[in-house]
mmCIF file of C-alpha atoms in Angstrom:
data_model
loop_
_atom_site.group_PDB
_atom_site.id
_atom_site.type_symbol
_atom_site.label_atom_id
_atom_site.label_comp_id
_atom_site.label_asym_id
_atom_site.label_seq_id
_atom_site.Cartn_x
_atom_site.Cartn_y
_atom_site.Cartn_z
ATOM 1 C CA UNK D 1 17.308 17.939 -32.431
ATOM 2 C CA UNK D 2 17.752 18.013 -28.722
ATOM 3 C CA UNK D 3 17.046 15.016 -26.622
ATOM 4 C CA UNK D 4 13.813 15.603 -24.743
ATOM 5 C CA UNK D 5 13.836 12.303 -22.896
ATOM 6 C CA UNK D 6 13.442 12.707 -19.189
ATOM 7 C CA UNK D 7 12.256 10.711 -16.220
ATOM 8 C CA UNK D 8 9.121 12.132 -14.567
ATOM 9 C CA UNK D 9 8.974 10.763 -11.037
ATOM 10 C CA UNK D 10 5.683 12.600 -10.442
ATOM 11 C CA UNK D 11 3.882 10.564 -7.861
ATOM 12 C CA UNK D 12 6.738 9.017 -5.914
ATOM 13 C CA UNK D 13 7.359 10.820 -2.645
ATOM 14 C CA UNK D 14 10.989 9.611 -2.646
ATOM 15 C CA UNK D 15 11.950 12.875 -4.325
ATOM 16 C CA UNK D 16 9.910 14.890 -1.844
ATOM 17 C CA UNK D 17 7.034 17.236 -2.583
ATOM 18 C CA UNK D 18 5.526 20.296 -0.962
ATOM 19 C CA UNK D 19 2.769 19.268 1.463
ATOM 20 C CA UNK D 20 -0.721 20.606 1.004
ATOM 21 C CA UNK D 21 -1.857 23.580 3.039
ATOM 22 C CA UNK D 22 -4.125 21.354 5.067
ATOM 23 C CA UNK D 23 -1.237 19.050 5.907
ATOM 24 C CA UNK D 24 0.882 22.029 6.994
ATOM 25 C CA UNK D 25 -1.749 22.975 9.543
ATOM 26 C CA UNK D 26 -1.911 19.437 10.908
ATOM 27 C CA UNK D 27 -0.072 18.935 14.185
ATOM 28 C CA UNK D 28 1.981 15.737 14.163
ATOM 29 C CA UNK D 29 2.290 13.078 16.797
ATOM 30 C CA UNK D 30 5.886 12.808 18.039
ATOM 31 C CA UNK D 31 7.225 9.286 18.443
ATOM 32 C CA UNK D 32 10.654 8.317 19.765
ATOM 33 C CA UNK D 33 12.209 5.208 18.224
ATOM 34 C CA UNK D 34 12.932 2.376 20.651
ATOM 35 C CA UNK D 35 14.990 -0.792 20.405
ATOM 36 C CA UNK D 36 13.452 -3.237 17.921
ATOM 37 C CA UNK D 37 11.650 -0.688 15.747
ATOM 38 C CA UNK D 38 11.978 -1.100 11.969
ATOM 39 C CA UNK D 39 11.015 1.111 9.031
ATOM 40 C CA UNK D 40 8.697 -1.652 7.858
ATOM 41 C CA UNK D 41 7.018 -1.950 11.250
ATOM 42 C CA UNK D 42 6.645 1.788 11.793
ATOM 43 C CA UNK D 43 5.070 2.239 8.363
ATOM 44 C CA UNK D 44 2.622 -0.571 9.124
ATOM 45 C CA UNK D 45 1.893 0.721 12.618
ATOM 46 C CA UNK D 46 1.198 4.360 11.878
ATOM 47 C CA UNK D 47 0.031 4.366 8.247
ATOM 48 C CA UNK D 48 -1.301 0.822 7.941
ATOM 49 C CA UNK D 49 0.940 0.600 4.864
ATOM 50 C CA UNK D 50 4.145 -1.419 5.365
ATOM 51 C CA UNK D 51 5.269 -0.640 1.806
ATOM 52 C CA UNK D 52 5.572 3.062 2.665
ATOM 53 C CA UNK D 53 8.965 2.357 4.261
ATOM 54 C CA UNK D 54 11.048 2.901 1.080
ATOM 55 C CA UNK D 55 9.628 6.456 0.967
ATOM 56 C CA UNK D 56 10.623 6.972 4.593
ATOM 57 C CA UNK D 57 14.117 5.630 3.972
ATOM 58 C CA UNK D 58 14.805 7.443 0.713
ATOM 59 C CA UNK D 59 13.500 10.804 1.901
ATOM 60 C CA UNK D 60 15.785 10.910 4.950
ATOM 61 C CA UNK D 61 19.509 11.372 4.443
ATOM 62 C CA UNK D 62 20.132 10.503 8.106
ATOM 63 C CA UNK D 63 19.267 6.863 7.330
ATOM 64 C CA UNK D 64 22.167 5.415 5.374
ATOM 65 C CA UNK D 65 21.232 1.760 5.743
ATOM 66 C CA UNK D 66 17.564 0.735 5.452
ATOM 67 C CA UNK D 67 18.055 -1.969 8.054
ATOM 68 C CA UNK D 68 19.155 0.421 10.799
ATOM 69 C CA UNK D 69 17.357 3.159 12.677
ATOM 70 C CA UNK D 70 18.432 4.058 16.170
ATOM 71 C CA UNK D 71 16.728 4.417 19.553
ATOM 72 C CA UNK D 72 16.299 8.083 20.383
ATOM 73 C CA UNK D 73 15.566 9.226 16.836
ATOM 74 C CA UNK D 74 12.268 11.095 16.710
ATOM 75 C CA UNK D 75 9.476 10.793 14.182
ATOM 76 C CA UNK D 76 6.782 13.274 13.233
ATOM 77 C CA UNK D 77 3.717 11.194 12.394
ATOM 78 C CA UNK D 78 1.051 12.788 10.195
ATOM 79 C CA UNK D 79 -2.099 11.164 8.863
ATOM 80 C CA UNK D 80 -0.501 10.566 5.454
ATOM 81 C CA UNK D 81 3.253 10.514 6.026
ATOM 82 C CA UNK D 82 6.098 10.043 8.482
ATOM 83 C CA UNK D 83 9.085 12.383 8.807
ATOM 84 C CA UNK D 84 12.311 11.866 10.736
ATOM 85 C CA UNK D 85 13.656 14.832 12.673
ATOM 86 C CA UNK D 86 17.332 15.629 12.360
ATOM 87 C CA UNK D 87 19.337 16.551 15.441
ATOM 88 C CA UNK D 88 18.859 20.299 14.941
ATOM 89 C CA UNK D 89 15.101 19.991 14.584
ATOM 90 C CA UNK D 90 14.856 17.717 17.592
ATOM 91 C CA UNK D 91 16.662 20.327 19.716
ATOM 92 C CA UNK D 92 13.979 22.962 19.012
ATOM 93 C CA UNK D 93 10.935 23.204 21.313
ATOM 94 C CA UNK D 94 8.145 21.152 19.820
ATOM 95 C CA UNK D 95 4.627 22.661 19.706
ATOM 96 C CA UNK D 96 3.143 19.239 20.294
ATOM 97 C CA UNK D 97 3.111 16.909 23.211
ATOM 98 C CA UNK D 98 5.568 14.044 22.888
ATOM 99 C CA UNK D 99 3.994 10.630 23.008
ATOM 100 C CA UNK D 100 5.675 7.960 25.167
ATOM 101 C CA UNK D 101 7.093 5.242 22.956
ATOM 102 C CA UNK D 102 5.374 2.377 24.722
ATOM 103 C CA UNK D 103 1.875 3.806 24.530
ATOM 104 C CA UNK D 104 1.973 5.162 20.984
ATOM 105 C CA UNK D 105 -1.354 4.728 19.249
ATOM 106 C CA UNK D 106 -2.236 4.540 15.616
ATOM 107 C CA UNK D 107 -3.830 7.738 14.280
ATOM 108 C CA UNK D 108 -7.278 7.317 12.779
ATOM 109 C CA UNK D 109 -7.054 7.804 9.027
ATOM 110 C CA UNK D 110 -8.424 6.642 5.711
ATOM 111 C CA UNK D 111 -6.859 3.659 3.977
ATOM 112 C CA UNK D 112 -3.693 4.979 2.246
ATOM 113 C CA UNK D 113 -3.101 4.700 -1.464
ATOM 114 C CA UNK D 114 -0.238 2.475 -2.560
ATOM 115 C CA UNK D 115 3.056 4.309 -2.928
ATOM 116 C CA UNK D 116 4.121 4.650 -6.524
ATOM 117 C CA UNK D 117 5.630 6.912 -9.129
ATOM 118 C CA UNK D 118 5.225 7.698 -12.795
ATOM 119 C CA UNK D 119 7.546 6.955 -15.698
ATOM 120 C CA UNK D 120 7.372 8.438 -19.174
ATOM 121 C CA UNK D 121 8.439 5.468 -21.275
ATOM 122 C CA UNK D 122 11.731 7.159 -22.165
ATOM 123 C CA UNK D 123 13.752 4.713 -20.071
ATOM 124 C CA UNK D 124 14.527 2.258 -22.869
ATOM 125 C CA UNK D 125 15.212 -1.399 -22.185
ATOM 126 C CA UNK D 126 17.497 -4.340 -22.802
ATOM 127 C CA UNK D 127 16.240 -6.080 -25.952
ATOM 128 C CA UNK D 128 16.734 -9.802 -25.523
ATOM 129 C CA UNK D 129 17.225 -12.182 -28.431
ATOM 130 C CA UNK D 130 13.695 -13.553 -28.020
ATOM 131 C CA UNK D 131 12.190 -10.183 -28.978
ATOM 132 C CA UNK D 132 11.657 -9.715 -32.702
ATOM 133 C CA UNK D 133 10.861 -6.306 -34.253
ATOM 134 C CA UNK D 134 7.474 -5.890 -35.906
ATOM 135 C CA UNK D 135 9.186 -4.120 -38.788
ATOM 136 C CA UNK D 136 11.698 -1.505 -39.878
ATOM 137 C CA UNK D 137 11.704 2.008 -41.269
ATOM 138 C CA UNK D 138 13.166 1.391 -44.725
ATOM 139 C CA UNK D 139 13.155 4.944 -46.084
ATOM 140 C CA UNK D 140 12.279 8.538 -45.288
ATOM 141 C CA UNK D 141 10.463 11.116 -47.404
ATOM 142 C CA UNK D 142 12.730 12.242 -50.264
ATOM 143 C CA UNK D 143 15.459 10.018 -48.774
ATOM 144 C CA UNK D 144 16.285 12.505 -46.060
ATOM 145 C CA UNK D 145 18.923 11.421 -43.571
ATOM 146 C CA UNK D 146 16.734 12.238 -40.591
ATOM 147 C CA UNK D 147 13.034 12.698 -39.961
ATOM 148 C CA UNK D 148 10.972 14.188 -37.162
ATOM 149 C CA UNK D 149 7.420 14.795 -36.048
ATOM 150 C CA UNK D 150 4.844 15.036 -38.883
ATOM 151 C CA UNK D 151 7.363 13.710 -41.422
ATOM 152 C CA UNK D 152 6.554 10.793 -43.736
ATOM 153 C CA UNK D 153 8.492 7.522 -43.582
ATOM 154 C CA UNK D 154 8.125 4.101 -45.204
ATOM 155 C CA UNK D 155 8.114 0.718 -43.469
ATOM 156 C CA UNK D 156 8.321 -2.936 -44.461
ATOM 157 C CA UNK D 157 5.040 -3.677 -42.658
ATOM 158 C CA UNK D 158 2.129 -4.522 -44.965
ATOM 159 C CA UNK D 159 -1.141 -6.365 -45.238
ATOM 160 C CA UNK D 160 0.793 -9.621 -45.216
ATOM 161 C CA UNK D 161 1.648 -8.752 -41.606
ATOM 162 C CA UNK D 162 -1.972 -8.045 -40.775
ATOM 163 C CA UNK D 163 -1.423 -4.284 -40.777
ATOM 164 C CA UNK D 164 -4.165 -1.754 -41.430
ATOM 165 C CA UNK D 165 -4.223 2.037 -41.830
ATOM 166 C CA UNK D 166 -4.284 3.645 -38.399
ATOM 167 C CA UNK D 167 -2.091 1.031 -36.727
ATOM 168 C CA UNK D 168 0.420 2.599 -34.343
ATOM 169 C CA UNK D 169 4.001 1.584 -33.615
ATOM 170 C CA UNK D 170 6.786 2.733 -31.326
ATOM 171 C CA UNK D 171 10.144 3.533 -32.937
ATOM 172 C CA UNK D 172 13.425 2.352 -31.407
ATOM 173 C CA UNK D 173 17.143 2.408 -32.104
ATOM 174 C CA UNK D 174 19.720 -0.241 -31.210
ATOM 175 C CA UNK D 175 22.659 1.230 -29.294
ATOM 176 C CA UNK D 176 24.862 -1.863 -29.254
ATOM 177 C CA UNK D 177 25.236 -5.258 -27.647
ATOM 178 C CA UNK D 178 25.329 -5.570 -23.866
ATOM 179 C CA UNK D 179 27.701 -8.052 -22.241
ATOM 180 C CA UNK D 180 27.411 -9.154 -18.632
ATOM 181 C CA UNK D 181 30.017 -7.339 -16.491
ATOM 182 C CA UNK D 182 30.815 -10.521 -14.553
ATOM 183 C CA UNK D 183 30.880 -13.350 -17.116
ATOM 184 C CA UNK D 184 30.923 -11.413 -20.443
ATOM 185 C CA UNK D 185 27.889 -13.302 -21.801
ATOM 186 C CA UNK D 186 25.974 -11.261 -24.408
ATOM 187 C CA UNK D 187 22.557 -10.463 -22.933
ATOM 188 C CA UNK D 188 20.988 -8.479 -25.761
ATOM 189 C CA UNK D 189 20.995 -4.952 -27.178
ATOM 190 C CA UNK D 190 20.512 -1.671 -25.383
ATOM 191 C CA UNK D 191 17.717 0.192 -27.150
ATOM 192 C CA UNK D 192 16.299 3.680 -26.773
ATOM 193 C CA UNK D 193 12.898 5.022 -27.884
ATOM 194 C CA UNK D 194 12.919 7.522 -30.741
ATOM 195 C CA UNK D 195 9.217 8.224 -31.190
ATOM 196 C CA UNK D 196 5.926 6.910 -32.510
ATOM 197 C CA UNK D 197 4.278 6.565 -35.916
ATOM 198 C CA UNK D 198 0.912 5.720 -37.441
ATOM 199 C CA UNK D 199 0.366 3.877 -40.708
ATOM 200 C CA UNK D 200 -1.480 5.993 -43.279
ATOM 201 C CA UNK D 201 -1.366 3.808 -46.420
ATOM 202 C CA UNK D 202 -0.880 0.044 -46.369
ATOM 203 C CA UNK D 203 0.059 -2.132 -49.346
ATOM 204 C CA UNK D 204 0.804 -5.861 -49.506
ATOM 205 C CA UNK D 205 4.334 -5.761 -48.085
ATOM 206 C CA UNK D 206 5.055 -2.105 -47.347
ATOM 207 C CA UNK D 207 3.358 0.932 -45.864
ATOM 208 C CA UNK D 208 3.512 4.689 -45.643
ATOM 209 C CA UNK D 209 3.445 6.236 -42.174
ATOM 210 C CA UNK D 210 3.439 9.579 -40.398
ATOM 211 C CA UNK D 211 5.654 10.214 -37.388
ATOM 212 C CA UNK D 212 3.251 11.361 -34.674
ATOM 213 C CA UNK D 213 5.840 11.905 -31.953
ATOM 214 C CA UNK D 214 9.632 12.161 -31.936
ATOM 215 C CA UNK D 215 12.035 12.204 -29.002
ATOM 216 C CA UNK D 216 15.202 12.083 -31.119
ATOM 217 C CA UNK D 217 16.148 12.117 -34.794
ATOM 218 C CA UNK D 218 14.618 9.182 -36.682
ATOM 219 C CA UNK D 219 16.153 7.548 -39.728
ATOM 220 C CA UNK D 220 16.055 4.468 -41.919
ATOM 221 C CA UNK D 221 17.085 1.390 -39.974
ATOM 222 C CA UNK D 222 15.076 2.273 -36.883
ATOM 223 C CA UNK D 223 12.956 -0.684 -35.815
ATOM 224 C CA UNK D 224 9.317 -0.863 -34.793
ATOM 225 C CA UNK D 225 7.367 -2.542 -32.020
ATOM 226 C CA UNK D 226 3.588 -2.503 -31.545
ATOM 227 C CA UNK D 227 2.576 0.648 -29.709
ATOM 228 C CA UNK D 228 1.994 0.391 -25.990
ATOM 229 C CA UNK D 229 1.579 3.346 -23.672
ATOM 230 C CA UNK D 230 4.591 3.152 -21.386
ATOM 231 C CA UNK D 231 3.651 6.256 -19.408
ATOM 232 C CA UNK D 232 2.361 4.493 -16.345
ATOM 233 C CA UNK D 233 2.334 4.789 -12.583
ATOM 234 C CA UNK D 234 4.264 1.913 -11.016
ATOM 235 C CA UNK D 235 3.084 0.940 -7.506
ATOM 236 C CA UNK D 236 5.548 -0.620 -5.096
ATOM 237 C CA UNK D 237 5.198 -4.403 -4.952
ATOM 238 C CA UNK D 238 6.282 -6.734 -2.167
ATOM 239 C CA UNK D 239 8.880 -9.385 -3.005
ATOM 240 C CA UNK D 240 7.770 -13.023 -2.917
ATOM 241 C CA UNK D 241 11.302 -14.461 -3.059
ATOM 242 C CA UNK D 242 14.988 -13.653 -2.545
ATOM 243 C CA UNK D 243 16.873 -12.899 -5.777
ATOM 244 C CA UNK D 244 20.415 -11.711 -6.519
ATOM 245 C CA UNK D 245 21.522 -10.060 -9.759
ATOM 246 C CA UNK D 246 23.636 -7.276 -11.254
ATOM 247 C CA UNK D 247 23.412 -3.888 -12.915
ATOM 248 C CA UNK D 248 24.556 -4.888 -16.395
ATOM 249 C CA UNK D 249 24.115 -1.636 -18.328
ATOM 250 C CA UNK D 250 22.910 1.939 -18.043
ATOM 251 C CA UNK D 251 20.592 4.017 -20.193
ATOM 252 C CA UNK D 252 23.272 6.597 -20.996
ATOM 253 C CA UNK D 253 26.254 4.261 -21.116
ATOM 254 C CA UNK D 254 27.830 6.066 -18.155
ATOM 255 C CA UNK D 255 29.578 3.928 -15.558
ATOM 256 C CA UNK D 256 29.080 6.200 -12.516
ATOM 257 C CA UNK D 257 25.442 6.541 -11.475
ATOM 258 C CA UNK D 258 23.240 8.358 -8.983
ATOM 259 C CA UNK D 259 19.599 8.943 -8.064
ATOM 260 C CA UNK D 260 17.148 9.054 -11.027
ATOM 261 C CA UNK D 261 19.531 7.270 -13.385
ATOM 262 C CA UNK D 262 18.078 4.385 -15.390
ATOM 263 C CA UNK D 263 19.789 0.996 -15.340
ATOM 264 C CA UNK D 264 19.206 -2.473 -16.762
ATOM 265 C CA UNK D 265 19.398 -5.661 -14.693
ATOM 266 C CA UNK D 266 20.084 -9.309 -15.528
ATOM 267 C CA UNK D 267 16.854 -10.225 -13.732
ATOM 268 C CA UNK D 268 13.415 -10.547 -15.262
ATOM 269 C CA UNK D 269 10.118 -12.350 -15.100
ATOM 270 C CA UNK D 270 11.839 -15.738 -15.273
ATOM 271 C CA UNK D 271 13.643 -14.883 -12.032
ATOM 272 C CA UNK D 272 10.483 -13.632 -10.328
ATOM 273 C CA UNK D 273 11.078 -9.909 -10.856
ATOM 274 C CA UNK D 274 7.977 -7.719 -11.207
ATOM 275 C CA UNK D 275 7.491 -3.996 -11.881
ATOM 276 C CA UNK D 276 7.393 -2.224 -8.531
ATOM 277 C CA UNK D 277 9.936 -4.481 -6.812
ATOM 278 C CA UNK D 278 12.493 -2.526 -4.780
ATOM 279 C CA UNK D 279 16.005 -3.988 -4.747
ATOM 280 C CA UNK D 280 18.975 -3.026 -2.611
ATOM 281 C CA UNK D 281 22.251 -2.094 -4.307
ATOM 282 C CA UNK D 282 24.970 -3.761 -2.235
ATOM 283 C CA UNK D 283 28.711 -4.329 -2.068
ATOM 284 C CA UNK D 284 30.755 -6.876 -0.177
ATOM 285 C CA UNK D 285 32.995 -5.751 2.664
ATOM 286 C CA UNK D 286 36.387 -7.490 2.729
ATOM 287 C CA UNK D 287 37.676 -8.348 6.223
ATOM 288 C CA UNK D 288 41.301 -7.674 7.122
ATOM 289 C CA UNK D 289 42.325 -11.062 8.478
ATOM 290 C CA UNK D 290 45.405 -9.580 10.155
ATOM 291 C CA UNK D 291 43.247 -8.159 12.906
ATOM 292 C CA UNK D 292 40.853 -11.074 13.346
ATOM 293 C CA UNK D 293 41.148 -13.504 16.250
ATOM 294 C CA UNK D 294 39.718 -16.235 14.009
ATOM 295 C CA UNK D 295 39.170 -16.619 10.287
ATOM 296 C CA UNK D 296 36.275 -14.459 9.078
ATOM 297 C CA UNK D 297 34.389 -15.950 6.165
ATOM 298 C CA UNK D 298 32.032 -13.098 5.437
ATOM 299 C CA UNK D 299 30.975 -9.667 6.679
ATOM 300 C CA UNK D 300 27.533 -8.084 6.285
ATOM 301 C CA UNK D 301 27.089 -6.395 2.921
ATOM 302 C CA UNK D 302 27.206 -2.627 2.607
ATOM 303 C CA UNK D 303 23.932 -1.163 1.317
ATOM 304 C CA UNK D 304 24.779 1.737 -0.993
ATOM 305 C CA UNK D 305 21.371 2.421 -2.510
ATOM 306 C CA UNK D 306 18.123 1.106 -3.886
ATOM 307 C CA UNK D 307 16.317 0.925 -7.202
ATOM 308 C CA UNK D 308 12.773 0.216 -8.337
ATOM 309 C CA UNK D 309 11.939 -1.983 -11.326
ATOM 310 C CA UNK D 310 9.702 -0.154 -13.825
ATOM 311 C CA UNK D 311 9.509 -2.837 -16.528
ATOM 312 C CA UNK D 312 10.417 -6.522 -16.599
ATOM 313 C CA UNK D 313 11.372 -8.620 -19.612
ATOM 314 C CA UNK D 314 11.996 -12.353 -19.676
ATOM 315 C CA UNK D 315 15.532 -12.315 -18.269
ATOM 316 C CA UNK D 316 16.154 -8.587 -17.891
ATOM 317 C CA UNK D 317 14.476 -5.514 -16.466
ATOM 318 C CA UNK D 318 14.608 -1.735 -16.480
ATOM 319 C CA UNK D 319 14.972 0.053 -13.148
ATOM 320 C CA UNK D 320 15.372 3.549 -11.726
ATOM 321 C CA UNK D 321 17.785 4.364 -8.898
ATOM 322 C CA UNK D 322 15.742 5.960 -6.110
ATOM 323 C CA UNK D 323 18.378 6.204 -3.370
ATOM 324 C CA UNK D 324 22.163 6.264 -3.223
ATOM 325 C CA UNK D 325 24.504 6.953 -0.320
ATOM 326 C CA UNK D 326 27.558 6.365 -2.527
ATOM 327 C CA UNK D 327 28.313 6.322 -6.244
ATOM 328 C CA UNK D 328 26.645 3.388 -8.008
ATOM 329 C CA UNK D 329 28.500 1.575 -10.802
ATOM 330 C CA UNK D 330 27.731 -0.810 -13.630
ATOM 331 C CA UNK D 331 28.483 -4.261 -12.221
ATOM 332 C CA UNK D 332 27.182 -3.511 -8.722
ATOM 333 C CA UNK D 333 25.149 -6.314 -7.180
ATOM 334 C CA UNK D 334 21.432 -5.980 -6.426
ATOM 335 C CA UNK D 335 19.345 -8.001 -3.994
ATOM 336 C CA UNK D 336 15.604 -8.548 -3.728
ATOM 337 C CA UNK D 337 14.602 -9.563 -0.207
ATOM 338 C CA UNK D 338 11.355 -11.320 0.618
ATOM 339 C CA UNK D 339 11.675 -10.353 4.277
ATOM 340 C CA UNK D 340 11.594 -6.629 3.512
#
């Protein structure tokens, strides 16, 4: 059975979407960036939504580092979005009158909706030791090796566990232990979702169930957790603290990563991480002391991308890479910044 897991970034404008016909007819205000402008400030100024800035950054390949935009760059400001012109576009005659930078005014508009995007629940997660399964699939119908949608399976969940006919559970598979790439400490198990089931007959210590949805082949040994709809829209959330962590594992097990890939972090609720937090992916830059007049202790970090947390555990979280200007690797450092 083919793997039908996929990430549906439906509502997040980071990936870009075709504007509505009404928006196409709208004439933008042209604004030229001046010294001191920031993505955060421009988003607040024109859209009254400072948290729109990750959309602005991620949707424009001309902005490699989210901290830096340059005087002279031109913006097209619409009532619901901001676009950055590239050099070729800026050279073309504009049908609108350019607005002087110092007298730019905020367009009148309705209060914007919070930026966000949708996830399907197929991302998996890092299962920490504190999490205990609700039960296991102990057998399949006629002892088949694999089962799928509408097939019958048997679990070790019964009335003794408080179960009743109609109860729903999500089905998962352990993919192996995850060790921290820096200190080799075991953090938990990487798990992937296989499907969902519903109990049909419940006895004292066991039950019969029907698989109502399958993403991959399901067999005995798969574990169960109480059902929770993980298909949600995750709004961006401002950081309330500075936190540093690492990408400790990936959904696929691949080491080289790019936009839309799912990763797991060594940061969770205990560290102040919440769904919707946007973290920078950074690397240190090593100075060449041979060319320095004095000893250099540290250079500014290189920002190579960003990711958004979609689910937070106690000491771990699941995130999706939403921007990369270079290849991202397991072991790369991530930073949550309160000031941004």
